[in-house]
Coordinates of C-alpha atoms in Angstrom, one line a residue:
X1 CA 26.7 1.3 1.6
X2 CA 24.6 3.9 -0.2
X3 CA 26.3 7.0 -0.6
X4 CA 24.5 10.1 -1.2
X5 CA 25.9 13.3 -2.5
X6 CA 24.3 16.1 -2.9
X7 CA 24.2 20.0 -2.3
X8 CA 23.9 20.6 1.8
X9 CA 20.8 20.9 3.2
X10 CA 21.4 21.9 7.0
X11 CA 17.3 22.3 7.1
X12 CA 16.6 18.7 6.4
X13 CA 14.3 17.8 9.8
X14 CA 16.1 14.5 9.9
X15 CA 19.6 15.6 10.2
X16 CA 21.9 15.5 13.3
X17 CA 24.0 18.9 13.3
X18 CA 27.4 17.1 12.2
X19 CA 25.9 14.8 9.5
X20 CA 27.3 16.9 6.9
X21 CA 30.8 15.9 8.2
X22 CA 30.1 11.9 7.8
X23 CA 32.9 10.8 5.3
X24 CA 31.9 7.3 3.4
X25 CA 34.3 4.8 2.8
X26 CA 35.1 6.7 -1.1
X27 CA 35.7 9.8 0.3
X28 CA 32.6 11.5 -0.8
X29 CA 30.4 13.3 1.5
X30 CA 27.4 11.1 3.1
X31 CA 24.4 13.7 2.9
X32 CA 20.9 13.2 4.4
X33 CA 18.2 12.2 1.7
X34 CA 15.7 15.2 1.5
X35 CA 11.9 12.9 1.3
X36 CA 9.6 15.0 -0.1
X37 CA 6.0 13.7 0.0
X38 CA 3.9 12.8 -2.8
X39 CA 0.3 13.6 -2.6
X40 CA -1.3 11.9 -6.1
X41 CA -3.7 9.6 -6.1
X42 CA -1.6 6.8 -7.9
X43 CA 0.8 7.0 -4.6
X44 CA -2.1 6.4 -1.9
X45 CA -1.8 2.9 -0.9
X46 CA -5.8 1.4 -1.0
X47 CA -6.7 -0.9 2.4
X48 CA -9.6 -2.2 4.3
X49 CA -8.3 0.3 7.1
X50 CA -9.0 3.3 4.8
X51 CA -11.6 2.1 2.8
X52 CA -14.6 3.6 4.4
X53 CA -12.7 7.6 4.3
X54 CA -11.5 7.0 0.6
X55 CA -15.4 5.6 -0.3
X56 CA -17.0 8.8 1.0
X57 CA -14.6 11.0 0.3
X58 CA -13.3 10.5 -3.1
X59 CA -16.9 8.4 -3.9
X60 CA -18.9 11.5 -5.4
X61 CA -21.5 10.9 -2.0
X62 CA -23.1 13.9 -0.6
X63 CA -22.1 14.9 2.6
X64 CA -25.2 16.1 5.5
X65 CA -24.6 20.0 5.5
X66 CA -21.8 19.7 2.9
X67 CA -19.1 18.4 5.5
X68 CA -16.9 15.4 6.2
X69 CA -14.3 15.2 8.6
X70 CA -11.6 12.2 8.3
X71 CA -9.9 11.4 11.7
X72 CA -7.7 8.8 12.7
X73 CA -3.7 8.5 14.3
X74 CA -0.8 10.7 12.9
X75 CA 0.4 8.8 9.4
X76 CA -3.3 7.0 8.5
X77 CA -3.3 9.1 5.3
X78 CA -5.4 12.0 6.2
X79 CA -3.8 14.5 4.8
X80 CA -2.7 12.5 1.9
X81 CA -6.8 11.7 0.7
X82 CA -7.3 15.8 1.8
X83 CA -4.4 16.6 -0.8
X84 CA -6.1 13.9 -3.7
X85 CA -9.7 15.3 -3.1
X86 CA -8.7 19.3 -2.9
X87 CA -6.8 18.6 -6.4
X88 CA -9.1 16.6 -7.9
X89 CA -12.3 18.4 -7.6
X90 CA -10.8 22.0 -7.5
X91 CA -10.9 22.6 -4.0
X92 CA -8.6 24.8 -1.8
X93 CA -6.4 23.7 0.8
X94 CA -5.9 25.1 4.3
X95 CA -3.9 24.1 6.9
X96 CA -5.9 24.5 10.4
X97 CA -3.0 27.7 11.5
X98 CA -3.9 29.4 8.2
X99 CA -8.2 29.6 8.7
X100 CA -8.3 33.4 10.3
X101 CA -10.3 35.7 10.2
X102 CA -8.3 37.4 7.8
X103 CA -8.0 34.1 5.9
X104 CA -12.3 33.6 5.9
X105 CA -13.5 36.9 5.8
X106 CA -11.4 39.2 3.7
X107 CA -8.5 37.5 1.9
X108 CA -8.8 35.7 -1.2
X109 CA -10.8 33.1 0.3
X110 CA -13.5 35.6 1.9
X111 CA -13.6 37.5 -1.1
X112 CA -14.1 34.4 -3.1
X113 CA -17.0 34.0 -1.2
X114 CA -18.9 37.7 -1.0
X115 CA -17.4 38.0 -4.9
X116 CA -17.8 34.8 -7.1
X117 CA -18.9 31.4 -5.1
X118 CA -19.3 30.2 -8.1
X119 CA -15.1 30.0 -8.5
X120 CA -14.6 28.1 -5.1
X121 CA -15.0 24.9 -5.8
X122 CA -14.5 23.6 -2.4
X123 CA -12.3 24.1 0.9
X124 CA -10.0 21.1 2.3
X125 CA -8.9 22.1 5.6
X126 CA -5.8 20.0 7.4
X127 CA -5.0 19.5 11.2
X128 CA -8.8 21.5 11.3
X129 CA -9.4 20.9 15.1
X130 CA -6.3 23.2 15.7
X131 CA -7.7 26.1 13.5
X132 CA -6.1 29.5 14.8
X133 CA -9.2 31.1 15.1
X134 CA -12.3 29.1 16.0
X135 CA -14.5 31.7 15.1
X136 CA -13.4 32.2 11.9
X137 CA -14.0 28.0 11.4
X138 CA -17.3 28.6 12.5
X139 CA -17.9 31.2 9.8
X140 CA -15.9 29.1 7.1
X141 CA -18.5 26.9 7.8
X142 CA -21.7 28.2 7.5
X143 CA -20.7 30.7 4.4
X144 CA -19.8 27.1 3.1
X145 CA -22.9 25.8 4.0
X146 CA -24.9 28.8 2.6
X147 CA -23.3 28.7 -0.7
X148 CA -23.6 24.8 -0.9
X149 CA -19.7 24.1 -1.2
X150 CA -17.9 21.3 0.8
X151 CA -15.8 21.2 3.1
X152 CA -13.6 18.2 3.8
X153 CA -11.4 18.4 7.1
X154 CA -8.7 16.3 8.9
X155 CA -7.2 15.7 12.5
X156 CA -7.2 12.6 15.4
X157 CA -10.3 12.6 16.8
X158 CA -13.4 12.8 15.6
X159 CA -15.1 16.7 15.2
X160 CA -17.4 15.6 18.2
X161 CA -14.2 15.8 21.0
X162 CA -12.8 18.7 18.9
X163 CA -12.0 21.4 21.4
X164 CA -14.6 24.5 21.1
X165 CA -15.2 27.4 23.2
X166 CA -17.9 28.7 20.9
X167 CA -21.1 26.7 21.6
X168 CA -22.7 27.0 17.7
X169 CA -19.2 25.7 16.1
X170 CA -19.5 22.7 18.8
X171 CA -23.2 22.1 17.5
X172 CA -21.8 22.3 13.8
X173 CA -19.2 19.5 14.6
X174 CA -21.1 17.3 16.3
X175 CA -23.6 17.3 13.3
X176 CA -20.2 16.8 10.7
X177 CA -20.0 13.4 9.0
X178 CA -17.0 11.8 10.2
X179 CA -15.2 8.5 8.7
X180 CA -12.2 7.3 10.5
X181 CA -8.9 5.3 9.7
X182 CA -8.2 2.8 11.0
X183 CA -4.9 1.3 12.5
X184 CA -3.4 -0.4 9.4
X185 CA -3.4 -4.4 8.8
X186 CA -0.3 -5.9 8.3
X187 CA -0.4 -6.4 4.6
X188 CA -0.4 -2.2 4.6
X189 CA 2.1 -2.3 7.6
X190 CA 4.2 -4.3 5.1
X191 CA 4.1 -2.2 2.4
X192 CA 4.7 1.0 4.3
X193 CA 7.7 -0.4 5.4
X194 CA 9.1 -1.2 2.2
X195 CA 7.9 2.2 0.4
X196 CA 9.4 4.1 3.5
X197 CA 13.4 2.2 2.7
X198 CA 12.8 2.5 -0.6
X199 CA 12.0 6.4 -0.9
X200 CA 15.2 6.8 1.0
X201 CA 17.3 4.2 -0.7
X202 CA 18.1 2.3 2.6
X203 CA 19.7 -0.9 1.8
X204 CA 18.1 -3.5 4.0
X205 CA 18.4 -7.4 3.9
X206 CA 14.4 -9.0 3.4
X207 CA 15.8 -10.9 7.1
X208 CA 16.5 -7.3 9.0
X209 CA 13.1 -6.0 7.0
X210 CA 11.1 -8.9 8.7
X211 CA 12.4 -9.1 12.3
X212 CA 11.3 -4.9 11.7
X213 CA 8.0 -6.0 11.0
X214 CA 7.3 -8.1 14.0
X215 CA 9.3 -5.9 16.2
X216 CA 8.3 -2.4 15.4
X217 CA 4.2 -0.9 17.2
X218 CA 2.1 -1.3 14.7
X219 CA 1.1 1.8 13.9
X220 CA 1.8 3.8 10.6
X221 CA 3.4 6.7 12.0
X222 CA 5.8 3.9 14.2
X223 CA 6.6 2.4 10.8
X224 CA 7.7 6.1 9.0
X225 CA 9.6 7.5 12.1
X226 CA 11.5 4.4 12.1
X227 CA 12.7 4.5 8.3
X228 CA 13.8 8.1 9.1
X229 CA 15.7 7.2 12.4
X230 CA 17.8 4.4 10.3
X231 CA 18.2 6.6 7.1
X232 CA 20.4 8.7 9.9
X233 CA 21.7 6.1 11.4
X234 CA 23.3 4.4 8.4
X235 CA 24.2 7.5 7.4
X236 CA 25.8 8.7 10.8
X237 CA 27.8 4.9 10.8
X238 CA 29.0 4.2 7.4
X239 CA 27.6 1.2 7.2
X240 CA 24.6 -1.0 6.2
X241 CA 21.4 -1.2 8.0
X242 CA 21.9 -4.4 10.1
X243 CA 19.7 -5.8 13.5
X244 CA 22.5 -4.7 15.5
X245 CA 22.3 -0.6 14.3
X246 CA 18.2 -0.8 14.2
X247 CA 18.6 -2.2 17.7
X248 CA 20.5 1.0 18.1
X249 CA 18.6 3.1 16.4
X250 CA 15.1 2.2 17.6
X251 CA 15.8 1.2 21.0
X252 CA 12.5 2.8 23.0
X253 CA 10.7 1.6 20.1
X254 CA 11.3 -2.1 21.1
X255 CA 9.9 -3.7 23.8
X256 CA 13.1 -5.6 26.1
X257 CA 11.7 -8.8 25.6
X258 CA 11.6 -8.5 21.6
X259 CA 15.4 -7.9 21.6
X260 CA 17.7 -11.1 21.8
X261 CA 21.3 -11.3 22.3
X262 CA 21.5 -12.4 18.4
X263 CA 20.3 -8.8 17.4
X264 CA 23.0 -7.6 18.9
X265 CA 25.8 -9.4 16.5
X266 CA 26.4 -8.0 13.3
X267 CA 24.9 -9.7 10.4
X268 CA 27.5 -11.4 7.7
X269 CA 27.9 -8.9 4.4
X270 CA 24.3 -7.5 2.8
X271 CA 24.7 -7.6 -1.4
X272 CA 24.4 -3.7 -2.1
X273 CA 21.9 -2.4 -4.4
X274 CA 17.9 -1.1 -4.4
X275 CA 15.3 -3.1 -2.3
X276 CA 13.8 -5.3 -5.1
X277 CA 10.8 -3.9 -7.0
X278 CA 9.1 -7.5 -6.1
X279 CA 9.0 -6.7 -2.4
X280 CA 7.5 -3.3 -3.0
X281 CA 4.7 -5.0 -5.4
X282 CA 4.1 -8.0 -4.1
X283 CA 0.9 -7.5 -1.6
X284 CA -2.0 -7.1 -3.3
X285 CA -3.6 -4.5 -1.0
X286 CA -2.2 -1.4 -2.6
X287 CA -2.6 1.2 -5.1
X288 CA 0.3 2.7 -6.2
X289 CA 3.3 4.0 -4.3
X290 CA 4.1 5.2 -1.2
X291 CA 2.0 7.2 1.1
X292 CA 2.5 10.2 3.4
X293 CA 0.3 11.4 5.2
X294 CA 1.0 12.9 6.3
X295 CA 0.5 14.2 9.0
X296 CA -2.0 13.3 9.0

C-alpha cells in the first residue's frame, strides 16, 4: 500500500469525514492526496479530439469580432487551453460568477478599460455561459470589441444555446466563433487514466488499469472522477487497488453486464511501487503531462 502522511486537510473535496482516522498497516496516518491542477502548456495532453480548439486558440488566428468560445463536456480541457492562452499572451482570467457589473464597469477590469486599454492584453473568461450578470457580459463584450482585445470563453454548449434574456448579448453569441472538443479517443482515454493514478500515486497492476479502460464511459470527466473515487477507496481500505475494490468503488459507473463473477475475487499480491514512467509515455498522442481541465 501507499501510505501518505501529511498535515490534515479536512477541506480536501475528496475526503469522507473519518478518512483522517484510516490507520495503515505501519501505524502511520493514511491522509487523502491534495491534487492540485497544473495549468502549463507542457502538461496539456495534444489529440485529434482537441486539435481544432488548441489550432485557433493558441494558433495566433484572428477571431471574427475578437471572440472565441471553446465548448465541449466537463474535463475536455477547456479550462486548461483558457489558463495556457490567458498566461501566455497576457490576458486576464475570469471565472463566469466573477463578470459583474462591478467586475466590468468599475473595478480593475472596467478601469483598465476607461484608463489604459493599452495594459489589458486580453480577457479569458471560464464557465462564461453562467456569467452572474448577463448584462455586464454583454458590455464586457463590446468595450472588448471597441478597444480591439479578445476575448476567449469556455462552457458545454456552444454560445448559440447559451441562455440569454437580453436579446443584443444573444445576437453577440450567436455571431462568436466557436470550436468544440471533442469526446476523447482512446489513445487520450489511455493516458488520462494513467496521468490521473499517477498524480495520486495509486498503485494499480497494468491488468486492473486495462479491464478500467474497457469498463469505465468513455468520457474524460468519467475517467478523472474515477481516479478520485479509488484514491479514497484504497485509502478508506488499507489496501491496494484491485478489480474487486474498483468494482466497489465505481459500481453505478459499470454497466451489470461488464462485471463478472471474477471481478469480484481479489487479485493475487500487486509489487508495490510508482506506475512505470513507460506506461505514462508510451502513446504517442500527447504533449506533456497530465491534464485538468478542468472543469472545464
Amino acid at each position: 500500500m501507499v501510505e501518505r502522511t501529511a498535515q490534515k486537510h479536512p477541506e480536501h473535496p475528496g475526503a469522507a469525514p473519518d478518512a483522517a482516522a484510516t490507520a495503515g498497516a505501519t501505524g502511520q496516518l493514511a491522509l487523502p492526496f491534495v491534487h492540485h491542477s497544473r495549468f502549463d502548456r507542457a502538461d496539456f495532453v495534444a489529440a485529434r479530439s482537441n486539435e481544432a480548439a488548441r489550432a485557433l486558440l493558441l494558433g495566433g488566428a484572428d477571431w471574427p469580432e475578437y471572440r472565441l468560445a471553446l465548448w465541449g463536456a466537463a474535463g475536455a480541457g477547456k479550462t486548461h487551453l483558457l489558463h495556457v492562452w490567458a498566461r501566455e499572451s497576457g490576458a486576464v482570467m475570469l471565472d463566469g460568477r466573477d463578470v459583474t457589473t462591478a467586475t466590468v464597469t468599475t473595478a480593475t477590469l472596467g478601469r483598465l478599460f476607461a484608463e489604459s486599454p493599452a495594459r489589458l492584453a486580453g480577457v479569458a473568461v471560464d464557465d462564461a455561459d453562467r456569467a452572474a450578470e448577463p448584462r455586464a457580459l454583454l458590455h464586457l463584450l463590446n468595450m472588448a470589441r471597441e478597444h480591439r482585445l479578445k476575448v476567449a470563453m469556455a462552457a458545454r454548449l456552444p454560445p448559440a444555446r447559451w441562455p440569454s434574456p437580453l436579446p443584443d448579448l444573444a445576437s453577440r453569441l450567436r455571431a462568436t466563433m466557436a470550436a468544440e472538443l471533442r469526446q476523447p479517443e482512446d489513445s487520450l482515454l489511455r493516458i488520462l487514466l494513467l496521468r490521473h493514478l499517477a498524480a495520486r500515486q495509486i498503485v494499480v497492476s497494468q491488468p486492473v488499469t486495462e479491464w478500467l479502460l474497457r469498463r469505465l464511459p468513455r468520457t474524460a470527466s468519467a475517467i478523472r472522477d474515477a481516479a478520485a473515487r479509488l484514491d479514497q477507496a484504497g485509502l478508506m481500505a488499507g489496501r491496494r487497488v484491485t478489480r474487486a475494490l474498483a468494482v466497489g468503488a465505481l459500481h453505478d459507473m459499470l454497466a451489470p453486464e461488464d462485471v463478472m463473477p471474477e471481478d469480484l475475487i481479489p487479485e493475487g499480491p500487486v509489487p508495490d511501487g510508482p506506475i512505470p514512467e513507460s506506461l505514462v509515455q508510451d502513446d504517442p498522442v500527447r504533449e506533456g503531462g497530465m491534464p485538468d481541465d478542468g472543469a472545464g
